[in-house]
CSV table of C-alpha atoms in Angstrom, one decimal:
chain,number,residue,atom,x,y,z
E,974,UNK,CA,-147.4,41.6,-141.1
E,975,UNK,CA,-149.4,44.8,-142.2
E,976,UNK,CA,-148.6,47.0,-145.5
E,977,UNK,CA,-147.4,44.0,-147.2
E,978,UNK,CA,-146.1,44.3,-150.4
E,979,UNK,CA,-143.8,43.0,-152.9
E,980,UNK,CA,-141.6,44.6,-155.6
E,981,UNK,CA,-143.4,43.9,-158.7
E,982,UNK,CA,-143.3,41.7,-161.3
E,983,UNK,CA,-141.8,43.5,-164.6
E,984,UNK,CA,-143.4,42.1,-167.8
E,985,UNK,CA,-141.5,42.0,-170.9
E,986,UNK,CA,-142.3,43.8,-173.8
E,987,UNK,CA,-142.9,42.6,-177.4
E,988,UNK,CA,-140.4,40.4,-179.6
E,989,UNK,CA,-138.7,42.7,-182.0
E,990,UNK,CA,-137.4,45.7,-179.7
E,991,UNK,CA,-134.0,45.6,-178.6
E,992,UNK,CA,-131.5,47.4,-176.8
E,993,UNK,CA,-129.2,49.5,-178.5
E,994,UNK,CA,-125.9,48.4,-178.7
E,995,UNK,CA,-127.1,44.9,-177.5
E,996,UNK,CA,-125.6,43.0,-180.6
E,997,UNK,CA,-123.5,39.6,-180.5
E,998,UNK,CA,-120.1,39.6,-182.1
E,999,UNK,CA,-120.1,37.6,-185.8
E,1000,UNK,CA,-117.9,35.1,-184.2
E,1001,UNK,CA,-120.5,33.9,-181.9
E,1002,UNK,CA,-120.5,29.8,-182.7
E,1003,UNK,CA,-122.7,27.6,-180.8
E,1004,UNK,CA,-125.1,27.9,-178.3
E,1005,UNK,CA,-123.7,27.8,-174.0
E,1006,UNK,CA,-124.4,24.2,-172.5
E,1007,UNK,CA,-126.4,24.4,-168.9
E,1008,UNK,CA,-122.9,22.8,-167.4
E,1009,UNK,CA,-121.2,26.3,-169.0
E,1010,UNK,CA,-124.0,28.3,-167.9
E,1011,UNK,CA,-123.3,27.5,-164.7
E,1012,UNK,CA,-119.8,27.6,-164.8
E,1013,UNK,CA,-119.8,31.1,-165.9
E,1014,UNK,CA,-122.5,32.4,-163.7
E,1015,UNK,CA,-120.5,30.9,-160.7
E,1016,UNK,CA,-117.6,33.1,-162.0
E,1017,UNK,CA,-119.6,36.1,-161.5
E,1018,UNK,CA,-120.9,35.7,-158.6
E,1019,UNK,CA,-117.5,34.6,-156.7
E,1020,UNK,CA,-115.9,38.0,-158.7
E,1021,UNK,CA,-118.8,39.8,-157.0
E,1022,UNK,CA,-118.0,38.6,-153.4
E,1023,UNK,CA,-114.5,38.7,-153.9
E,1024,UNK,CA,-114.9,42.0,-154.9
E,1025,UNK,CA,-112.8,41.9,-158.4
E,1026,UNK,CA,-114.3,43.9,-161.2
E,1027,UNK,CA,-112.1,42.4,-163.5
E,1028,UNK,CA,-113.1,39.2,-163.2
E,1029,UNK,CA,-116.3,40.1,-163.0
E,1030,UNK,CA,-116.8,42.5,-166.6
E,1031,UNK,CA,-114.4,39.1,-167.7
E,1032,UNK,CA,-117.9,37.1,-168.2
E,1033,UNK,CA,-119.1,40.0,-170.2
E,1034,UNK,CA,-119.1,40.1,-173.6
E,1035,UNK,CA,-116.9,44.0,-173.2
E,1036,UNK,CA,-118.5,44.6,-177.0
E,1037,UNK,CA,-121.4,46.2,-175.7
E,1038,UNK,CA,-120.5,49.3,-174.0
E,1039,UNK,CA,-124.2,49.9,-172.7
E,1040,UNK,CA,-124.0,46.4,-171.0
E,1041,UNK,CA,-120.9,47.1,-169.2
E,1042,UNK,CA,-122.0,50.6,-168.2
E,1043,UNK,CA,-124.8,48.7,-166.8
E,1044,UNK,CA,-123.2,46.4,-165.5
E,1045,UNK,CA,-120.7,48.0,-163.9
E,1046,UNK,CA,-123.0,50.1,-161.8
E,1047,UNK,CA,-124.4,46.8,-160.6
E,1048,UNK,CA,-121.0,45.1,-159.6
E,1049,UNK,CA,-120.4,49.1,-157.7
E,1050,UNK,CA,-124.0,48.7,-155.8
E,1051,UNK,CA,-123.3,45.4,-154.8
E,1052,UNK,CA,-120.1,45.9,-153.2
E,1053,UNK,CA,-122.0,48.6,-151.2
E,1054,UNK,CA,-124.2,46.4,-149.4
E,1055,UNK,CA,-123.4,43.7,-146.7
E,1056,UNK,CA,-124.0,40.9,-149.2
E,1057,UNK,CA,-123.9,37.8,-147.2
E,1058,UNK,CA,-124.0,35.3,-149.8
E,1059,UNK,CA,-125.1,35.3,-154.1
E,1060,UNK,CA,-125.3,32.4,-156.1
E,1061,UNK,CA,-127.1,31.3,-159.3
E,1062,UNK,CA,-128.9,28.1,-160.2
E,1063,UNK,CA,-129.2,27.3,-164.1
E,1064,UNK,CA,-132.6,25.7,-164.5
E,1065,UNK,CA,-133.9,23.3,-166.7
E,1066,UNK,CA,-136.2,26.1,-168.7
E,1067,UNK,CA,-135.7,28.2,-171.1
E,1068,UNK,CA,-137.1,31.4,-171.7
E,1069,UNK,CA,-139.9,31.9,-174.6
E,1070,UNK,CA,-137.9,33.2,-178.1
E,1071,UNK,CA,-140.5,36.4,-177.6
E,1072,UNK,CA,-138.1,37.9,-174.8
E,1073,UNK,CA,-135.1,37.5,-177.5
E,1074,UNK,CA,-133.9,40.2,-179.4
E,1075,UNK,CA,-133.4,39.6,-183.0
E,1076,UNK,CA,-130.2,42.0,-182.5
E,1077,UNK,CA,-128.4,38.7,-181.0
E,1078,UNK,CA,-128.2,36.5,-183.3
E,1079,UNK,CA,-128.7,32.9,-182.8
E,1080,UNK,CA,-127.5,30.9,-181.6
E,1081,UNK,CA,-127.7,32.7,-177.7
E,1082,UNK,CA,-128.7,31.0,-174.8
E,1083,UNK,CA,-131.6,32.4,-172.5
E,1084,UNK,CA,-131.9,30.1,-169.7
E,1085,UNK,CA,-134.7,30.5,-166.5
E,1086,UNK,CA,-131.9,31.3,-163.7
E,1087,UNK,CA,-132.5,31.4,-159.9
E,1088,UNK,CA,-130.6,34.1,-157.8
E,1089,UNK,CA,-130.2,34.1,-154.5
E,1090,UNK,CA,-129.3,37.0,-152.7
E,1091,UNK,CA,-128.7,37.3,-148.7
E,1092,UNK,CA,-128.1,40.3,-146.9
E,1093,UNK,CA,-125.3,40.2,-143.4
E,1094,UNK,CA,-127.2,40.8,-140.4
E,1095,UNK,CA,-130.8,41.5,-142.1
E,1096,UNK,CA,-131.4,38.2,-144.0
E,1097,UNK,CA,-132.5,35.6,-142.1
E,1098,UNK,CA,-132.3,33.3,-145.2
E,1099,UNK,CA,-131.5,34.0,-149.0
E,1100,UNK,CA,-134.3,35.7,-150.6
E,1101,UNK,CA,-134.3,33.4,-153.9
E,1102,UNK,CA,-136.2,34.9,-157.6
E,1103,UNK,CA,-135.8,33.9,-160.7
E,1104,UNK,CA,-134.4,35.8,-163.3
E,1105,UNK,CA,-133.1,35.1,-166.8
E,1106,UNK,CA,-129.4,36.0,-168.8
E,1107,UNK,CA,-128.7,36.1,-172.7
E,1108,UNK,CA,-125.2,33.7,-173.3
E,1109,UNK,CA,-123.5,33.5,-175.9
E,1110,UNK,CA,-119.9,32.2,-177.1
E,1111,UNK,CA,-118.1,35.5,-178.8
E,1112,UNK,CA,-114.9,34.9,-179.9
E,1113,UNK,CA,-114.9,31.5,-178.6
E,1114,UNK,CA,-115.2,32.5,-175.2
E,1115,UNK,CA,-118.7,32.1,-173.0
E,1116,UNK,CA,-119.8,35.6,-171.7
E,1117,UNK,CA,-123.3,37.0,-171.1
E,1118,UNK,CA,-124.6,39.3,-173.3
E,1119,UNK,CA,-127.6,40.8,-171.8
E,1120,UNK,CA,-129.0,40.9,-167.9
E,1121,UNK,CA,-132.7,42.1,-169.6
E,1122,UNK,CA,-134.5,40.6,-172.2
E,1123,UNK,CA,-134.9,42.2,-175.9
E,1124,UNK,CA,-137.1,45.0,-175.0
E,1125,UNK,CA,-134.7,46.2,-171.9
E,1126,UNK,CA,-136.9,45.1,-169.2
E,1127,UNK,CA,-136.2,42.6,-166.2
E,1128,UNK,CA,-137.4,39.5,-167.0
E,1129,UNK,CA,-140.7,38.5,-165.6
E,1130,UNK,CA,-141.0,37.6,-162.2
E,1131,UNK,CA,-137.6,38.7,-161.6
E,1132,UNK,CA,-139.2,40.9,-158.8
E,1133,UNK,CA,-136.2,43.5,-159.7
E,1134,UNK,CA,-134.1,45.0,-156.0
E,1135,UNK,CA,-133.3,48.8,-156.4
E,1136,UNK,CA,-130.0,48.1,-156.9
E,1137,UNK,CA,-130.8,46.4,-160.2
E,1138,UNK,CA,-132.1,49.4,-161.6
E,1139,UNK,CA,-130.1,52.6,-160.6
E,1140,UNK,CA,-127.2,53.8,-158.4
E,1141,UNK,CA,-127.6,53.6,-154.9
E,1142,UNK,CA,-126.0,55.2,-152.3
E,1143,UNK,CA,-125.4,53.1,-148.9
E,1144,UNK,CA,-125.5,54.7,-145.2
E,1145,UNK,CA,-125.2,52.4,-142.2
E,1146,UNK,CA,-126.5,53.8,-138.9
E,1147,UNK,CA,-127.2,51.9,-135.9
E,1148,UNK,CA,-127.9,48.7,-137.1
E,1149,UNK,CA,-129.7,50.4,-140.0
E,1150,UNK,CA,-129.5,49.0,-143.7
E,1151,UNK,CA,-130.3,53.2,-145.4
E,1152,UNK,CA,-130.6,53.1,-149.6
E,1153,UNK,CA,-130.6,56.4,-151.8
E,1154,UNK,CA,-130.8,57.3,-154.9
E,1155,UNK,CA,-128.9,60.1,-156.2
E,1156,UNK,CA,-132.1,62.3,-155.3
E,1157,UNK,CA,-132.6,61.9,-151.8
E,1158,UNK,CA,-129.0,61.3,-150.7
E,1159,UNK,CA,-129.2,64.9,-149.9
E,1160,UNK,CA,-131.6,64.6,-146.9
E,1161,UNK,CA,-129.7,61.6,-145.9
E,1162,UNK,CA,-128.8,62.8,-142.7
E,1163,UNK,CA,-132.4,64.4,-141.6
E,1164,UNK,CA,-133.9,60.8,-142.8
E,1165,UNK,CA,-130.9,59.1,-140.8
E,1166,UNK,CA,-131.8,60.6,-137.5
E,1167,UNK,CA,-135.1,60.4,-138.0
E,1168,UNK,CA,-135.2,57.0,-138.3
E,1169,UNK,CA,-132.5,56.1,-135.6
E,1170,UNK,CA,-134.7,58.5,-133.1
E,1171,UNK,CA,-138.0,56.4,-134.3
E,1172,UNK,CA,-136.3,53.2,-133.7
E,1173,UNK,CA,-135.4,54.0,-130.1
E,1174,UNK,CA,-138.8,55.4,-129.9
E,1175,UNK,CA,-140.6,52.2,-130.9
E,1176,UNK,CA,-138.1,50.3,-128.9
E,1177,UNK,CA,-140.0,51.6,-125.8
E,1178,UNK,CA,-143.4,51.2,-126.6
E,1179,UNK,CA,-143.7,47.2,-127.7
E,1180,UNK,CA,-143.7,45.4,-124.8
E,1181,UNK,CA,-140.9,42.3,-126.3
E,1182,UNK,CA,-137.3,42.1,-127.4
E,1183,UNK,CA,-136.4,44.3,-130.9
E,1184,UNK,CA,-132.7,44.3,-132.1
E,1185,UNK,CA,-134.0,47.7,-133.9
E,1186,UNK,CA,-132.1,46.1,-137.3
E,1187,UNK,CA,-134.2,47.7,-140.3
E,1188,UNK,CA,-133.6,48.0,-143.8
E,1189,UNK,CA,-134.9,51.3,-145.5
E,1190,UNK,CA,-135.3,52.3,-149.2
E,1191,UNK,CA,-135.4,55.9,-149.5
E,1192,UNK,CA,-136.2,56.3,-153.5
E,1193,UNK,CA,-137.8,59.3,-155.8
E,1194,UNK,CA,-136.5,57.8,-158.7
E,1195,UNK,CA,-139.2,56.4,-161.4
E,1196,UNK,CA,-137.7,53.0,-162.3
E,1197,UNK,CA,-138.0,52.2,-158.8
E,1198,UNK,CA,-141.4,53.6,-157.7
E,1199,UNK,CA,-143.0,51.8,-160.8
E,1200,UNK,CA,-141.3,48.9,-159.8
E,1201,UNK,CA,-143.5,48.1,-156.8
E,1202,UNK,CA,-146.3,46.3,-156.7
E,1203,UNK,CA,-149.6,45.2,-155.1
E,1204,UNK,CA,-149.6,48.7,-153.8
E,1205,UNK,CA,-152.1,49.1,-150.8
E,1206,UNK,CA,-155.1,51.5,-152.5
E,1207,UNK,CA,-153.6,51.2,-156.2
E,1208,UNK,CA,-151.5,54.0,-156.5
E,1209,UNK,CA,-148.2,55.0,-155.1
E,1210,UNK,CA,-148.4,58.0,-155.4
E,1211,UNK,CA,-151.5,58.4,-152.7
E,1212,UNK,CA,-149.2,56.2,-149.9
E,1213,UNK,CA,-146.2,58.1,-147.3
E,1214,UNK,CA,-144.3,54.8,-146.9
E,1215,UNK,CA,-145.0,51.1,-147.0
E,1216,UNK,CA,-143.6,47.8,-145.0
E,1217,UNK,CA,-142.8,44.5,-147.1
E,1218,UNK,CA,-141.7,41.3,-146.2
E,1219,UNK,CA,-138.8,39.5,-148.7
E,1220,UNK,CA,-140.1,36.2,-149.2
E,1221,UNK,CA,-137.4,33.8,-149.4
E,1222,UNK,CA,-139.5,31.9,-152.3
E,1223,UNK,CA,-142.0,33.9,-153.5
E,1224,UNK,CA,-145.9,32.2,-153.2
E,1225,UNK,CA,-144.8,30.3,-150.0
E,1226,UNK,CA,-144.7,31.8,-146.6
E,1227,UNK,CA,-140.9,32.0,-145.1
E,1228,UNK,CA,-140.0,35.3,-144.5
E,1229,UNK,CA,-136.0,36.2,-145.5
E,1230,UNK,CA,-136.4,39.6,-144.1
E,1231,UNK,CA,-138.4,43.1,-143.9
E,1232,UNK,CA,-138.0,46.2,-146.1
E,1233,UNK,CA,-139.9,49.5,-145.2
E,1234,UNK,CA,-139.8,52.5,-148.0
E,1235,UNK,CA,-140.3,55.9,-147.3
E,1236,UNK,CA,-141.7,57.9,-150.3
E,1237,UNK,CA,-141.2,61.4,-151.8
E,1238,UNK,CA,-144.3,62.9,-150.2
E,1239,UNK,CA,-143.1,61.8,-146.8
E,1240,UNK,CA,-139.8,63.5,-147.7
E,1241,UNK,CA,-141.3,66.2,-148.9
E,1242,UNK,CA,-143.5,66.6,-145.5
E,1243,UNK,CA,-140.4,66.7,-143.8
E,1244,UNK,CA,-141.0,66.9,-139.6
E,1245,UNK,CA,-143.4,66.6,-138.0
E,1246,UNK,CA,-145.2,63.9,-140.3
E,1247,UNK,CA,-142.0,62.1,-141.7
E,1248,UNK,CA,-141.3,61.3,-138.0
E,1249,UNK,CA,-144.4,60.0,-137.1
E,1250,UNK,CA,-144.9,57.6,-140.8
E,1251,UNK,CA,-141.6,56.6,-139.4
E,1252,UNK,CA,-142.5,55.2,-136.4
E,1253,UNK,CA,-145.8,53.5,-137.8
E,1254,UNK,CA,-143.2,51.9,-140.7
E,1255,UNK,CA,-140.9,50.6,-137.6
E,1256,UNK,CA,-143.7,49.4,-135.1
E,1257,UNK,CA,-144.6,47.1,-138.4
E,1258,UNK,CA,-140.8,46.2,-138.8
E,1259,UNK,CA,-140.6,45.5,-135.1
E,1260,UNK,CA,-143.8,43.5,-134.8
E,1261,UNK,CA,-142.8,41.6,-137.8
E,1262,UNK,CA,-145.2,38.5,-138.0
E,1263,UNK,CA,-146.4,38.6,-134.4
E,1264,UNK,CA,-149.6,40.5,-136.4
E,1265,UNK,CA,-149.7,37.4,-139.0
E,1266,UNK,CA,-153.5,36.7,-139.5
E,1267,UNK,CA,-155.1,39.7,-137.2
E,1268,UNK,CA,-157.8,42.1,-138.8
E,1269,UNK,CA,-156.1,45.0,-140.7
E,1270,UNK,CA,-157.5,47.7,-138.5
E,1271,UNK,CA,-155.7,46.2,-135.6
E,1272,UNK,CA,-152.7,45.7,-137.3
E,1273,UNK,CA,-152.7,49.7,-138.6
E,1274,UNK,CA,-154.0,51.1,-135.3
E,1275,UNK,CA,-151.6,49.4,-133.4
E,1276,UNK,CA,-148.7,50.7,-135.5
E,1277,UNK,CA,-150.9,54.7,-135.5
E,1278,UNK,CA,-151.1,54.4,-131.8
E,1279,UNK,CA,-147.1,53.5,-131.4
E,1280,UNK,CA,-146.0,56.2,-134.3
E,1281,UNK,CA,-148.5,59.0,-132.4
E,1282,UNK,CA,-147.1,57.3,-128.6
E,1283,UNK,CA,-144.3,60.1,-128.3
E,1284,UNK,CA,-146.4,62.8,-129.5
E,1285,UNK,CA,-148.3,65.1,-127.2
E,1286,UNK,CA,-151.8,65.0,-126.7
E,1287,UNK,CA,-152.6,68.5,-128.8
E,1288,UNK,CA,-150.0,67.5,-131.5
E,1289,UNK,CA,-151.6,64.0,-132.7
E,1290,UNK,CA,-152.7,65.1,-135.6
E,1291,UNK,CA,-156.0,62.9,-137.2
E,1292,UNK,CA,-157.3,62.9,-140.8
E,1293,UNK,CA,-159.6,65.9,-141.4
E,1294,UNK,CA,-162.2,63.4,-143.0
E,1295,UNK,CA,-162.3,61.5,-139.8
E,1296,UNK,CA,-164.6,64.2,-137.9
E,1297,UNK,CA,-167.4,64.4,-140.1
E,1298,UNK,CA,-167.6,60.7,-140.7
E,1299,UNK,CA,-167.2,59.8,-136.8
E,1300,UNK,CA,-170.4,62.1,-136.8
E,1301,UNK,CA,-172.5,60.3,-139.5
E,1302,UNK,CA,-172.2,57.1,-136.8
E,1303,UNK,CA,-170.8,53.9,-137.7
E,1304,UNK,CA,-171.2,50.3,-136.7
E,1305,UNK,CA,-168.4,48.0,-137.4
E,1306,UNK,CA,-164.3,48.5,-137.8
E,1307,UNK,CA,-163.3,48.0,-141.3
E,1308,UNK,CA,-162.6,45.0,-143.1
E,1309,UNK,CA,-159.6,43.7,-145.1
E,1310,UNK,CA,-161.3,44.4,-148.4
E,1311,UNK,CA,-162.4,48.1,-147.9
E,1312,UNK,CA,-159.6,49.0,-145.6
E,1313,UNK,CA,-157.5,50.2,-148.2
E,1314,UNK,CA,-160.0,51.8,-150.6
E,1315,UNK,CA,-161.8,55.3,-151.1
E,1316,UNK,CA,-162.3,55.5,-147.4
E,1317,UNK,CA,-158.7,54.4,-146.4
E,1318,UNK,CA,-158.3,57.7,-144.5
E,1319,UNK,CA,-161.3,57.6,-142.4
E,1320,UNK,CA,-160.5,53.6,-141.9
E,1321,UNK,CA,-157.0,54.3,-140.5
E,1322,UNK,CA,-158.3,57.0,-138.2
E,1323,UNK,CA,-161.0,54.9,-136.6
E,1324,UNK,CA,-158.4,52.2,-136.7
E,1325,UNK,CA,-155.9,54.0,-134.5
E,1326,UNK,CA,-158.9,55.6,-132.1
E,1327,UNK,CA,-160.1,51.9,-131.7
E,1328,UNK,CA,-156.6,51.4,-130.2
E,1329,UNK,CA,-155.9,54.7,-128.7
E,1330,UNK,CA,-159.3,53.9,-126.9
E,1331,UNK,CA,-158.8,50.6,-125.8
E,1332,UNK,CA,-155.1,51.5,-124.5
E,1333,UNK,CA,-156.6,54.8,-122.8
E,1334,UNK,CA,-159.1,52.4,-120.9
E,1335,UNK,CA,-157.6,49.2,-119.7
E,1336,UNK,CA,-153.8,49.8,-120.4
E,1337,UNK,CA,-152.1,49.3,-123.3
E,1338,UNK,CA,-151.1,45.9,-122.4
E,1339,UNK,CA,-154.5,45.2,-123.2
E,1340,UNK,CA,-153.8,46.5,-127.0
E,1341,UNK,CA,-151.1,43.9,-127.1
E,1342,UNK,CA,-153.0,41.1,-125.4
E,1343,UNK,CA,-155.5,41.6,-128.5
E,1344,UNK,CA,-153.1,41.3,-130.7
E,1345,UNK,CA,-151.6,38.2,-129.1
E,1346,UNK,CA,-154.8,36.6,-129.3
E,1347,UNK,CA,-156.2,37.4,-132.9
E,1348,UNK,CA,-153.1,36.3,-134.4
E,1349,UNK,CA,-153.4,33.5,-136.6
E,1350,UNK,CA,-156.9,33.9,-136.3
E,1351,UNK,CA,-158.7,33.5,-139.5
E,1352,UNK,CA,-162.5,32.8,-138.5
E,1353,UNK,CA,-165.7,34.4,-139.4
E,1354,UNK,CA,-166.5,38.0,-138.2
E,1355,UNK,CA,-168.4,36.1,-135.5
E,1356,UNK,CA,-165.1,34.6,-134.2
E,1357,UNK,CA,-163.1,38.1,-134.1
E,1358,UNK,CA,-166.1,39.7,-132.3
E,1359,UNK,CA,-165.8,36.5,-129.7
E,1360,UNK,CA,-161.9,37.6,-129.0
E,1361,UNK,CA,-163.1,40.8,-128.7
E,1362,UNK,CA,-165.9,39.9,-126.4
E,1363,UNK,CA,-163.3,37.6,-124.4
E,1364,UNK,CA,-160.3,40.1,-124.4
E,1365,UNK,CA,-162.3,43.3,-124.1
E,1366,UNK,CA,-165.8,42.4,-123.2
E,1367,UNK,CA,-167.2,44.1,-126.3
E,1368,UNK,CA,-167.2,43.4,-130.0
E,1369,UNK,CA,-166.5,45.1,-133.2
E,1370,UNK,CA,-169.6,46.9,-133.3
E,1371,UNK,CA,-168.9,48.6,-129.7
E,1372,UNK,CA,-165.4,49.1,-129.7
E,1373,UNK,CA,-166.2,50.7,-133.6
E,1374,UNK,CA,-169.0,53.4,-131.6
E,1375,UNK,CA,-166.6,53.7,-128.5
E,1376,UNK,CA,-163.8,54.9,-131.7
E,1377,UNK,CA,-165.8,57.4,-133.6
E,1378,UNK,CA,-166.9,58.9,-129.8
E,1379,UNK,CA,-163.7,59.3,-129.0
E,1380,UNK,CA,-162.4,61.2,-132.2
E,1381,UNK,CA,-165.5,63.7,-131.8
E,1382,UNK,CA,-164.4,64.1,-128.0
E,1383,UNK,CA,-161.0,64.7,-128.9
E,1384,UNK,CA,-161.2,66.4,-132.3
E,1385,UNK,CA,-164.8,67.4,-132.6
């Protein structure tokens, strides 16, 4: 799958800050077993699927107003989505005494937790991170105290959702999964039918079965942005929108489910650009892992050529770099490692005349033919140039010239 990313790891901050309001009642006595960690996390997370908010704020210690103002919001975002299934694991690990907050007190529990989270109809499988809670026995009774560590912050590797960190507003259209924030709720019904339209529009063009079920995150708040990682380029604020598989366990390779985010400057944009980052977002949700181990051009130019498919021929727009580079000559499609770089404009350009070419000259069942047989491939530059050779009856170095002559026919 192309545009991969994960939401990012959150590191802790120093021991000493705390969150205000986080303190532990002075008739906290003895530190939670794992056998009541368990047994209160369980309570939480059949309130949540039950959908009772009073026994859910019940494992709470209710002392801390800024917890439960938190907290509520979480329970309220959950109920929103079509959670399948939630459930903690108390492991066997604790968390280092740096990501305490002296503000506790001792003695508080801040066991290594595993949540697993599974979405109706978009989950394949739970998506399963780890995560951490502060416990605590106030007034006798078990209840968490904090969701974050001492400085505020997710606990590492906790790979945070957006409904972990603000309000989200839910919108389900067409076997779509649509998250706002409170920002861009507003254009929620431009970015509705823009999405359903692309769907149906992407729907046509790959030649193999697609249910059309997507999951989009439509975010301009902060908290979230900055909560992405492994951003193609380095920086956020350069990309439209980005695809992203949900591992089930992160570091090994089942795949829960897609995500595909579409950022402010795509909102901003508005039509005729937010339709067609759209459909190049969806052709990657569509072709899911059938991509798994091709070169990245391929994998980009395939989803250009489907998001640029409905346009006509004097309205696909190409990057204004990708002239005057097409005439400087070039001899090779770009690799993994420089794809997303300086050039990344000029890379996705020739990427998408590569397969606009290829589609325009022996059908685009060819294109997906290609596809078919790169995947999984993960040989030498010698042995893509030999699929290419086979497929096409060119290599890289060809079908790179036979791109860059095309743009300057077309745009030159």
């Amino acid at each position: 799958m192309a545009c991969l990313l994960l939401l990012g790891v959150v590191v802790a901050g120093c021991a000493g800050e705390s969150v205000p309001g986080s303190s532990v009642s002075s008739t906290t006595s003895g530190s939670l077993s794992r056998t009541e960690a368990q047994v209160l996390l369980d309570t939480r997370a059949a309130a949540v699927l039950a959908g009772d908010l009073e026994s859910f704020l019940g494992t709470l210690n209710t002392t801390d107003a800024d917890l439960v103002k938190r907290q509520r919001r979480y329970f309220a975002n959950l109920q929103r989505l079509p959670l399948r299934s939630l459930s903690y694991t108390v492991l066997k690990s604790d968390w280092p005494d740096g990501l305490r907050a002296a503000t506790w007190g001792a003695p508080v529990s801040v066991p290594q937790v595993r949540m697993s989270t599974q979405l109706a109809g978009y989950d394949r499988v739970p998506v399963s991170r780890i995560t951490g809670f502060a416990l605590a026995r106030v007034d006798g009774r078990p209840v968490i105290v904090s969701e974050l560590t001492g400085a505020g912050k997710q606990f590492p590797g906790s790979s945070p959702a957006p409904w972990d960190l603000v309000r989200i507003y839910v919108r389900n259209a067409g076997g779509t999964l649509q998250l706002y924030d409170a920002t861009t709720r507003v254009r929620a019904d431009e970015i509705s039918g823009t999405v359903l339209r692309g769907i149906a529009e992407v729907r046509d063009a790959v030649p193999f079965p697609w249910d059309g079920r997507a999951v989009v995150y439509v975010f301009a708040d902060q908290q979230v942005l900055d909560s992405f990682e492994g951003v193609p380029g380095g920086n956020i604020n350069h990309l439209g929108a980005m695809t992203f598989p949900m591992y089930a366990v992160l570091g090994q390779p089942e795949v829960a489910g897609t995500r595909f985010t579409l950022l402010p400057s795509s909102i901003r944009a508005g039509r005729p650009f937010l339709e067609r980052i759209t459909r190049h977002e969806l052709a990657h949700v569509a072709i899911a892992d059938r991509d798994e181990g091709v070169p990245i051009w391929l994998a980009e130019g395939i989803a250009e050529y489907v998001a640029a498919r409905p346009l006509p021929e004097d309205e696909r727009r190409i990057a204004t770099v990708a002239v005057s580079r097409a005439r400087k000559g070039v001899d090779g499609m770009p690799t993994a490692a420089e794809f997303n770089g300086p050039d990344q404009a000029w890379n996705y350009a020739l990427s998408w005349m590569a397969c606009d070419f290829i589609a325009d000259t022996q059908g685009e069942p060819r294109l997906w033919e290609l596809m078919q047989a790169l995947a999984g491939d993960e040989s030498s530059p010698e042995g893509e140039d030999a699929v290419l050779q086979r497929v096409l009856g060119y290599d890289g170095t060809t079908l790179s010239k036979e791109a860059a002559r095309r743009i300057l026919r077309i745009y030159g």
